[in-house]
Amino acid sequence: MADRRLLVVLRQDGPIPLDVRLECQAGDTLVIFGPSGSGKTTVLRAIAGLYAPASAEIRAGGETWTDTARGVFVPPHRRHVGYVFQEYALFPHLTALGNVEAALTDQPRGERRARALACLAQVHLDGKAGRRPHELSGGERQRVALARALARQPAVLLLDEPFSAVDRAVRRRLQDEVADVRATLGVPTILVTHDLDDVVRLASHVLLLDRGRAIALDTIATLMRRPDLPGLVDAAGPGTVFDAVVHRTHADRGVVELAFDGGMLVAAGRAPEGATVRARIPARDVILATSLPDGLSVQNVLAGAIRSVTLPEGQDAATVDVAVGGLTIAAEVTRDAVQSLALAPGRPVYALVKAVSVEVTGAAGGRAPRS
Amino acid sequence: MDWQAFRVSVSLGLWTVALLVPVGMWAGHALAARTFRGKALVEAAVAVPLLLPPTVLGFYLLTLVSPRSPLGALFERVAGTALAFSFPGLVLASVIINLPFVIQPIQRAFEGIPADVRDAAACCGLSPWQRFRRIEVPLAWPGILTAAILTFAHTLGEFGVVLMVGGNLPGDTRTLSIAIYDRMQAFDDRSAGIMAAVLLATAVTTLALTTLLSQRLVRRRG
């Protein structure tokens, strides 16, 4: 089987400085996260062939798309990319169906319509195939754009701030649509966003970009625990992100039991049994105890051992990583607590987590992150 | 009413539009889509016919089509007749003086297409030609139509250049606007008045048509 991963190496000093190296496996979702003007969109444009950096190497779907060292540059229309633009970029003179059919010109003429309708059906828009973009709502336009990207049967899926123009409720639904499309395609997905919600819900890996320079690239589970990274944790504070399977649902109590790599957790929320969900525990909601407490309302008492203690210079809060089975849970405690409890690597501790502190956010992003 | 002159005017207008619109689409698209060294110079050169007096334009065009110029000589060798003071010579002159009336609106129309829409078309796998035909031309269509109609109307009304390059040969190069001048010189005010009214009606109709068509296109595309 051909190598379906995406490999991108970009370097240039100006006019837009770039220093990025990333790899994304088929089925994974790499989120490029960073402030505006950090070059996120430029990376996507380079992958699509819409921008040619001074020095670049881009491989996808077993083909070389750009290799400046060897003078290779495949024009955009010969690259199999599914690109969802920030402002939809639909063709205003064509219907929803026409927009999707435009991405199928390499298919036999007779098969285009059926295939385009199937793509629209996948984003639940087959009832509006005959509408023109101006007759559709923002969310519907975005779904047409998604169907158009899907129709191309791309070797990579590129999403540029796909939810920035819609409200929160529509955003949640679109995130689920993206998760579906991504699962159908099974190709590397690159998502550009500056919204933490997108990261938590969709990412398997995160690339932090600052002024065109990649400052961190890791699994979301690892990056969300690191308090030293700008941008990503600023939005919500450090925390633990992991995928878990819903073991049991207690609808009467409004809680679910989650099986994770290291035991069981009770979380407030609803999700179907057997579903894989993504969960996040904010580090500041984790309490550490050196002995087993009793008489507490806390539902989750997780026995583990300290892996590391990070105490950034000049800060009063320390981040303590606790290994619970295969999962590393981050806890934020005071400098005082580190000293009074003598928290140090190797020490056995209990991590206490209230059920309401476990945020269950629905579909897991790509393959389970390796933590 | 000089129907022969009317026919010359209309066929000159149609020929000019037929030859110019493809040229305008190519040049307007190139100017809108590309940046190249000397683009400002090309844009200025395209606009020159707007500013020069018709006599100056006529002088240069006459030099261009005269049997002593390479183009005039070549035409005479191939066609067997002179280019100067002939209908083909008139069409050539009309094409050149109308360049800005065609290229500029079409260029603006192509420039009005959002860059993202062009990029999206490329990412859909459409080749440059397919993008031009299926996305860019349909979106620029109101501008192209406006350019064609304005050119037609402008050609009907052109006087100075036509007089200098075409002369005033009945059935060949005498257009309606020249015939009006002719009739005025002969104190035939009635004929001149009728022909002037025909030209006025044509101008109003074409402009109304342009407005109507572009409104309808805008409404349909939203």
mmCIF file of C-alpha atoms in Angstrom, chain A residues 163 168 170-180 195 197-199 201-202:
data_model
loop_
_atom_site.group_PDB
_atom_site.id
_atom_site.type_symbol
_atom_site.label_atom_id
_atom_site.label_comp_id
_atom_site.label_asym_id
_atom_site.label_seq_id
_atom_site.Cartn_x
_atom_site.Cartn_y
_atom_site.Cartn_z
ATOM 1 C CA PHE A 163 -16.297 27.194 11.826
ATOM 2 C CA ARG A 168 -21.653 28.047 18.728
ATOM 3 C CA VAL A 170 -24.039 25.328 14.508
ATOM 4 C CA ARG A 171 -20.335 24.982 15.208
ATOM 5 C CA ARG A 172 -20.915 21.856 17.302
ATOM 6 C CA ARG A 173 -22.956 20.243 14.523
ATOM 7 C CA LEU A 174 -20.364 21.162 11.891
ATOM 8 C CA GLN A 175 -17.603 19.719 14.040
ATOM 9 C CA ASP A 176 -19.506 16.424 14.025
ATOM 10 C CA GLU A 177 -19.909 16.637 10.223
ATOM 11 C CA VAL A 178 -16.170 17.195 9.879
ATOM 12 C CA ALA A 179 -15.494 14.236 12.159
ATOM 13 C CA ASP A 180 -17.747 12.066 9.930
ATOM 14 C CA ASP A 195 -10.456 28.175 18.800
ATOM 15 C CA ASP A 197 -12.934 24.037 21.311
ATOM 16 C CA ASP A 198 -11.974 22.851 17.796
ATOM 17 C CA VAL A 199 -8.639 21.638 19.119
ATOM 18 C CA ARG A 201 -12.889 18.139 19.899
ATOM 19 C CA LEU A 202 -11.075 17.304 16.693
#
